[in-house]
């Protein structure tokens, strides 16, 4: 796990977007795992900017989203279908038939989940998985005590997540309690993961995930076992890390060839 502490959310967005752009330049038919929530929004804006400058072609890219609320139609304003189209897909040249977002209206959950996982396998697996982290430590919607080997399935949200996500729904609406989510085991098969977090609200859970014990009570802590994960956070989310100085020292002392392999300093604005 490589912890990269950056000045602010915008810097996190730029570095994460750059890593994704590099992946697509290396392999134009890359497979991306995508996340929703407020965390990845600035990164999607950055990808749109790079695309509009003519520097990023999504025409052969395939995407798989992590999760969706069960019972919400794709055109519901709080659905992750709507989120993804509004924040990214409507602004880039990704092909509609290569976009996969779990279907919240599926009539047969186990069959649908098996099909979704099969689609990921059929395209050769996920090259880069984008992740946020819930304040209860979830990745995807894998709530505390989810099996660390879980596959895609339905899951019941905790009260904490329901509270956290109320802001995306109209005041008169109930947040759905049941969701479809890639499992922790599914996420762990991605070749590279980028987990982003910003703001003081995430400082405690980031410390638990990075430096705490590996535990299903913080499903994101499983990333300690992932061979290529970048944890990109801003200063506010880094305040409870015991080893923060070491992560900064490590980044500052990284050989130039290794920095250049992932990040383009010339693109810093
Ligand atoms: P947030 O959600 O990005 O809106 O904070 C993260 C998550 O629940 O995974």
Tab-separated table of C-alpha atoms and ligand atoms in Angstrom:
chain	number	residue	atom	x	y	z
A	1	UNK	CA	0.000	0.000	0.000
A	2	UNK	CA	1.426	3.365	-0.962
A	3	UNK	CA	0.063	6.312	1.007
A	4	UNK	CA	0.354	9.591	-0.890
A	5	UNK	CA	-0.515	12.734	1.060
A	6	UNK	CA	-1.375	15.677	-1.172
A	7	UNK	CA	-2.214	19.293	-0.288
A	8	UNK	CA	-5.923	19.212	-1.097
A	9	UNK	CA	-8.802	17.410	-2.810
A	10	UNK	CA	-7.950	18.999	-6.145
A	11	UNK	CA	-4.402	17.631	-6.034
A	12	UNK	CA	-5.769	14.173	-5.181
A	13	UNK	CA	-8.130	14.418	-8.165
A	14	UNK	CA	-5.324	15.454	-10.516
A	15	UNK	CA	-2.962	12.679	-9.478
A	16	UNK	CA	-5.640	9.996	-9.591
A	17	UNK	CA	-6.863	11.180	-12.996
A	18	UNK	CA	-3.309	11.219	-14.254
A	19	UNK	CA	-2.763	7.611	-13.191
A	20	UNK	CA	-5.946	6.601	-15.036
A	21	UNK	CA	-4.995	8.597	-18.132
A	22	UNK	CA	-1.587	6.909	-18.183
A	23	UNK	CA	-3.263	3.511	-17.964
A	24	UNK	CA	-5.524	4.354	-20.940
A	25	UNK	CA	-2.587	5.688	-22.954
A	26	UNK	CA	-0.697	2.457	-22.281
A	27	UNK	CA	-3.723	0.328	-23.173
A	28	UNK	CA	-6.608	2.099	-24.949
A	29	UNK	CA	-8.834	-0.925	-24.242
A	30	UNK	CA	-8.349	-0.646	-20.466
A	31	UNK	CA	-10.978	-1.792	-17.991
A	32	UNK	CA	-11.832	0.670	-15.220
A	33	UNK	CA	-13.698	-0.015	-11.998
A	34	UNK	CA	-15.548	3.144	-10.994
A	35	UNK	CA	-17.046	4.523	-7.803
A	36	UNK	CA	-19.678	7.096	-6.907
A	37	UNK	CA	-20.037	9.482	-3.951
A	38	UNK	CA	-18.596	12.941	-3.468
A	39	UNK	CA	-14.971	11.757	-3.292
A	40	UNK	CA	-14.368	10.836	-6.958
A	41	UNK	CA	-16.320	13.795	-8.401
A	42	UNK	CA	-13.317	16.152	-8.823
A	43	UNK	CA	-11.363	13.291	-10.419
A	44	UNK	CA	-14.116	12.777	-12.995
A	45	UNK	CA	-14.059	16.524	-13.728
A	46	UNK	CA	-10.319	16.243	-14.302
A	47	UNK	CA	-10.731	13.266	-16.662
A	48	UNK	CA	-13.318	15.276	-18.627
A	49	UNK	CA	-10.864	18.176	-18.838
A	50	UNK	CA	-8.085	15.936	-20.172
A	51	UNK	CA	-10.523	14.362	-22.666
A	52	UNK	CA	-11.716	17.780	-23.908
A	53	UNK	CA	-8.150	18.869	-24.473
A	54	UNK	CA	-7.988	15.977	-26.917
A	55	UNK	CA	-5.567	14.035	-24.753
A	56	UNK	CA	-7.718	11.083	-23.684
A	57	UNK	CA	-9.749	8.700	-25.819
A	58	UNK	CA	-12.277	6.525	-23.979
A	59	UNK	CA	-13.713	4.894	-27.121
A	60	UNK	CA	-12.280	1.450	-26.339
A	61	UNK	CA	-12.449	1.648	-22.540
A	62	UNK	CA	-14.816	-0.614	-20.560
A	63	UNK	CA	-16.163	0.456	-17.169
A	64	UNK	CA	-17.732	-1.420	-14.279
A	65	UNK	CA	-19.325	0.421	-11.397
A	66	UNK	CA	-19.059	-0.917	-7.888
A	67	UNK	CA	-22.623	-0.681	-6.680
A	68	UNK	CA	-26.211	0.533	-6.990
A	69	UNK	CA	-29.284	0.856	-4.774
A	70	UNK	CA	-31.780	-1.970	-5.148
A	71	UNK	CA	-35.192	-0.712	-6.192
A	72	UNK	CA	-34.011	2.530	-7.828
A	73	UNK	CA	-34.600	2.938	-11.551
A	74	UNK	CA	-31.670	4.175	-13.638
A	75	UNK	CA	-33.333	7.581	-14.102
A	76	UNK	CA	-33.906	8.192	-10.375
A	77	UNK	CA	-31.946	11.352	-9.447
A	78	UNK	CA	-30.087	9.539	-6.628
A	79	UNK	CA	-29.305	6.416	-8.667
A	80	UNK	CA	-25.684	5.696	-9.439
A	81	UNK	CA	-26.667	5.379	-13.106
A	82	UNK	CA	-27.690	9.035	-13.084
A	83	UNK	CA	-24.608	10.039	-11.097
A	84	UNK	CA	-22.210	8.369	-13.514
A	85	UNK	CA	-23.864	9.779	-16.614
A	86	UNK	CA	-24.043	13.299	-15.203
A	87	UNK	CA	-20.570	13.371	-13.691
A	88	UNK	CA	-18.627	11.487	-16.378
A	89	UNK	CA	-20.175	9.406	-19.151
A	90	UNK	CA	-22.205	12.194	-20.828
A	91	UNK	CA	-19.012	14.224	-21.241
A	92	UNK	CA	-16.574	11.666	-22.680
A	93	UNK	CA	-16.567	9.359	-25.713
A	94	UNK	CA	-17.064	6.068	-23.842
A	95	UNK	CA	-19.140	3.573	-25.809
A	96	UNK	CA	-22.554	2.944	-24.172
A	97	UNK	CA	-22.267	-0.814	-24.697
A	98	UNK	CA	-19.064	-0.905	-22.657
A	99	UNK	CA	-20.583	0.768	-19.567
A	100	UNK	CA	-21.638	-1.600	-16.797
A	101	UNK	CA	-23.501	-0.320	-13.723
A	102	UNK	CA	-25.346	-2.804	-11.497
A	103	UNK	CA	-29.053	-2.937	-12.317
A	104	UNK	CA	-31.020	-1.924	-9.231
A	105	UNK	CA	-34.204	-3.290	-10.769
A	106	UNK	CA	-32.973	-6.796	-11.504
A	107	UNK	CA	-35.589	-9.476	-10.835
A	108	UNK	CA	-33.047	-12.203	-10.045
A	109	UNK	CA	-30.259	-10.890	-7.826
A	110	UNK	CA	-28.020	-14.012	-7.598
A	111	UNK	CA	-28.207	-14.652	-11.347
A	112	UNK	CA	-27.564	-11.005	-12.160
A	113	UNK	CA	-24.568	-10.815	-9.793
A	114	UNK	CA	-23.044	-13.960	-11.315
A	115	UNK	CA	-23.519	-12.444	-14.790
A	116	UNK	CA	-21.886	-9.150	-13.747
A	117	UNK	CA	-18.842	-10.953	-12.360
A	118	UNK	CA	-18.673	-13.059	-15.521
A	119	UNK	CA	-18.644	-9.875	-17.634
A	120	UNK	CA	-15.638	-8.603	-15.625
A	121	UNK	CA	-13.814	-11.895	-16.211
A	122	UNK	CA	-14.751	-11.932	-19.905
A	123	UNK	CA	-12.958	-8.633	-20.552
A	124	UNK	CA	-9.848	-9.789	-18.701
A	125	UNK	CA	-10.445	-8.240	-15.261
A	126	UNK	CA	-10.216	-4.687	-13.962
A	127	UNK	CA	-6.997	-2.755	-14.606
A	128	UNK	CA	-7.653	0.122	-12.193
A	129	UNK	CA	-10.336	0.140	-9.520
A	130	UNK	CA	-11.315	3.540	-8.122
A	131	UNK	CA	-12.487	3.461	-4.504
A	132	UNK	CA	-13.827	5.870	-1.924
A	133	UNK	CA	-14.158	4.865	1.708
A	134	UNK	CA	-17.271	5.094	3.853
A	135	UNK	CA	-17.054	6.624	7.303
A	136	UNK	CA	-17.684	3.085	8.608
A	137	UNK	CA	-14.747	1.767	6.577
A	138	UNK	CA	-16.694	0.250	3.697
A	139	UNK	CA	-15.392	-0.131	0.150
A	140	UNK	CA	-18.125	-0.518	-2.423
A	141	UNK	CA	-21.062	-1.094	-0.095
A	142	UNK	CA	-19.265	-3.819	1.844
A	143	UNK	CA	-20.406	-2.833	5.284
A	144	UNK	CA	-18.590	-3.859	8.503
A	145	UNK	CA	-18.461	-7.664	8.969
A	146	UNK	CA	-18.771	-8.310	5.228
A	147	UNK	CA	-16.734	-11.352	4.303
A	148	UNK	CA	-13.305	-10.302	3.083
A	149	UNK	CA	-13.725	-12.976	0.388
A	150	UNK	CA	-17.223	-11.845	-0.653
A	151	UNK	CA	-18.352	-11.714	-4.268
A	152	UNK	CA	-20.972	-9.470	-5.833
A	153	UNK	CA	-24.282	-9.745	-4.002
A	154	UNK	CA	-27.041	-7.789	-2.273
A	155	UNK	CA	-26.164	-6.166	1.034
A	156	UNK	CA	-28.084	-4.272	3.714
A	157	UNK	CA	-26.757	-0.807	4.563
A	158	UNK	CA	-25.866	0.204	8.116
A	159	UNK	CA	-27.735	3.076	9.747
A	160	UNK	CA	-24.484	5.082	9.529
A	161	UNK	CA	-24.320	4.745	5.734
A	162	UNK	CA	-28.043	5.482	5.407
A	163	UNK	CA	-27.476	8.694	7.401
A	164	UNK	CA	-24.355	9.594	5.375
A	165	UNK	CA	-26.206	9.142	2.074
A	166	UNK	CA	-29.390	11.016	2.993
A	167	UNK	CA	-27.897	14.115	1.429
A	168	UNK	CA	-28.273	12.614	-2.057
A	169	UNK	CA	-32.048	12.085	-1.633
A	170	UNK	CA	-34.979	14.483	-1.437
A	171	UNK	CA	-35.977	15.215	2.199
A	172	UNK	CA	-39.306	13.396	1.708
A	173	UNK	CA	-37.608	10.249	0.372
A	174	UNK	CA	-36.354	7.162	2.178
A	175	UNK	CA	-32.806	6.001	1.419
A	176	UNK	CA	-33.049	2.416	0.135
A	177	UNK	CA	-31.711	-0.037	2.708
A	178	UNK	CA	-30.668	-2.735	0.248
A	179	UNK	CA	-27.977	-2.472	-2.430
A	180	UNK	CA	-26.049	-4.498	-4.984
A	181	UNK	CA	-22.282	-4.331	-4.538
A	182	UNK	CA	-19.157	-5.934	-5.866
A	183	UNK	CA	-17.731	-8.057	-3.062
A	184	UNK	CA	-14.463	-7.434	-1.258
A	185	UNK	CA	-13.051	-10.475	-3.073
A	186	UNK	CA	-14.153	-9.008	-6.418
A	187	UNK	CA	-12.452	-5.688	-5.661
A	188	UNK	CA	-9.248	-7.431	-4.538
A	189	UNK	CA	-8.849	-8.961	-8.013
A	190	UNK	CA	-8.332	-5.536	-9.634
A	191	UNK	CA	-4.699	-5.189	-10.728
A	192	UNK	CA	-4.352	-1.664	-9.324
A	193	UNK	CA	-6.547	0.162	-6.803
A	194	UNK	CA	-6.725	3.885	-6.129
A	195	UNK	CA	-8.475	4.654	-2.858
A	196	UNK	CA	-9.143	8.346	-2.366
A	197	UNK	CA	-10.336	10.313	0.635
A	198	UNK	CA	-10.465	13.946	1.593
A	199	UNK	CA	-11.558	16.001	4.541
A	200	UNK	CA	-11.274	15.702	8.316
A	201	UNK	CA	-14.420	13.515	8.357
A	202	UNK	CA	-12.332	10.672	6.886
A	203	UNK	CA	-9.213	11.041	9.076
A	204	UNK	CA	-10.191	8.445	11.666
A	205	UNK	CA	-11.258	5.770	9.193
A	206	UNK	CA	-8.159	6.305	7.037
A	207	UNK	CA	-5.958	5.697	10.101
A	208	UNK	CA	-7.897	2.506	10.886
A	209	UNK	CA	-7.664	1.289	7.326
A	210	UNK	CA	-3.965	1.988	6.788
A	211	UNK	CA	-2.497	1.379	10.241
A	212	UNK	CA	-5.120	-0.581	12.139
A	213	UNK	CA	-5.532	-4.340	12.220
A	214	UNK	CA	-6.827	-6.192	9.190
A	215	UNK	CA	-10.460	-6.688	10.115
A	216	UNK	CA	-13.866	-7.186	8.532
A	217	UNK	CA	-15.052	-4.411	10.877
A	218	UNK	CA	-13.217	-2.023	8.508
A	219	UNK	CA	-13.528	-3.767	5.172
A	220	UNK	CA	-11.153	-1.268	3.521
A	221	UNK	CA	-8.357	-2.616	5.754
A	222	UNK	CA	-8.211	-5.594	3.367
A	223	UNK	CA	-6.285	-3.285	1.025
A	224	UNK	CA	-3.274	-4.028	3.279
A	225	UNK	CA	-3.193	-7.356	1.411
A	226	UNK	CA	-3.503	-5.854	-2.068
A	227	UNK	CA	-0.210	-5.800	-3.995
A	228	UNK	CA	-0.724	-2.470	-5.791
A	229	UNK	CA	-2.885	0.057	-3.996
A	230	UNK	CA	-2.400	3.811	-3.918
A	231	UNK	CA	-4.102	5.575	-1.023
A	232	UNK	CA	-4.390	9.200	-2.164
A	233	UNK	CA	-5.541	11.560	0.540
A	234	UNK	CA	-5.432	15.236	1.384
A	235	UNK	CA	-3.772	16.735	4.474
A	236	UNK	CA	-7.065	16.849	6.397
A	237	UNK	CA	-7.675	13.112	5.930
A	238	UNK	CA	-4.071	12.353	6.976
A	239	UNK	CA	-4.140	13.983	10.415
A	240	UNK	CA	-4.612	10.760	12.421
A	241	UNK	CA	-1.934	8.702	10.650
A	242	UNK	CA	0.894	7.790	13.036
A	243	UNK	CA	3.309	7.284	10.153
A	244	UNK	CA	2.349	10.385	8.146
A	245	UNK	CA	5.905	11.772	8.238
A	246	UNK	CA	7.228	8.485	6.911
A	247	UNK	CA	4.740	8.490	4.002
A	248	UNK	CA	5.851	12.025	3.081
A	249	UNK	CA	9.526	11.104	3.467
A	250	UNK	CA	9.023	8.034	1.329
A	251	UNK	CA	7.345	10.065	-1.423
A	252	UNK	CA	10.005	12.789	-1.342
A	253	UNK	CA	12.785	10.216	-1.574
A	254	UNK	CA	11.246	8.088	-4.259
A	255	UNK	CA	13.626	7.616	-7.176
A	256	UNK	CA	12.770	9.957	-10.057
A	257	UNK	CA	12.226	7.038	-12.456
A	258	UNK	CA	9.578	5.642	-10.126
A	259	UNK	CA	7.813	8.992	-9.737
A	260	UNK	CA	7.840	9.526	-13.480
A	261	UNK	CA	6.331	6.089	-14.030
A	262	UNK	CA	3.136	7.150	-12.255
A	263	UNK	CA	2.898	10.895	-12.049
A	264	UNK	CA	3.501	13.692	-14.435
A	265	UNK	CA	4.915	16.646	-12.535
A	266	UNK	CA	4.860	18.750	-15.686
A	267	UNK	CA	1.051	18.588	-15.549
A	268	UNK	CA	0.908	20.252	-12.123
A	269	UNK	CA	-1.023	23.502	-12.360
B	1	LIG	P1	-18.256	9.805	-0.140
B	1	LIG	O1	-18.662	8.267	0.074
B	1	LIG	O2	-17.282	9.806	-1.267
B	1	LIG	O3	-19.548	10.481	-0.531
B	1	LIG	O4	-17.686	10.284	1.124
B	1	LIG	C1	-17.666	7.308	0.093
B	1	LIG	C2	-18.260	5.920	0.241
B	1	LIG	O5	-19.303	5.771	0.901
B	1	LIG	O6	-17.663	4.976	-0.288
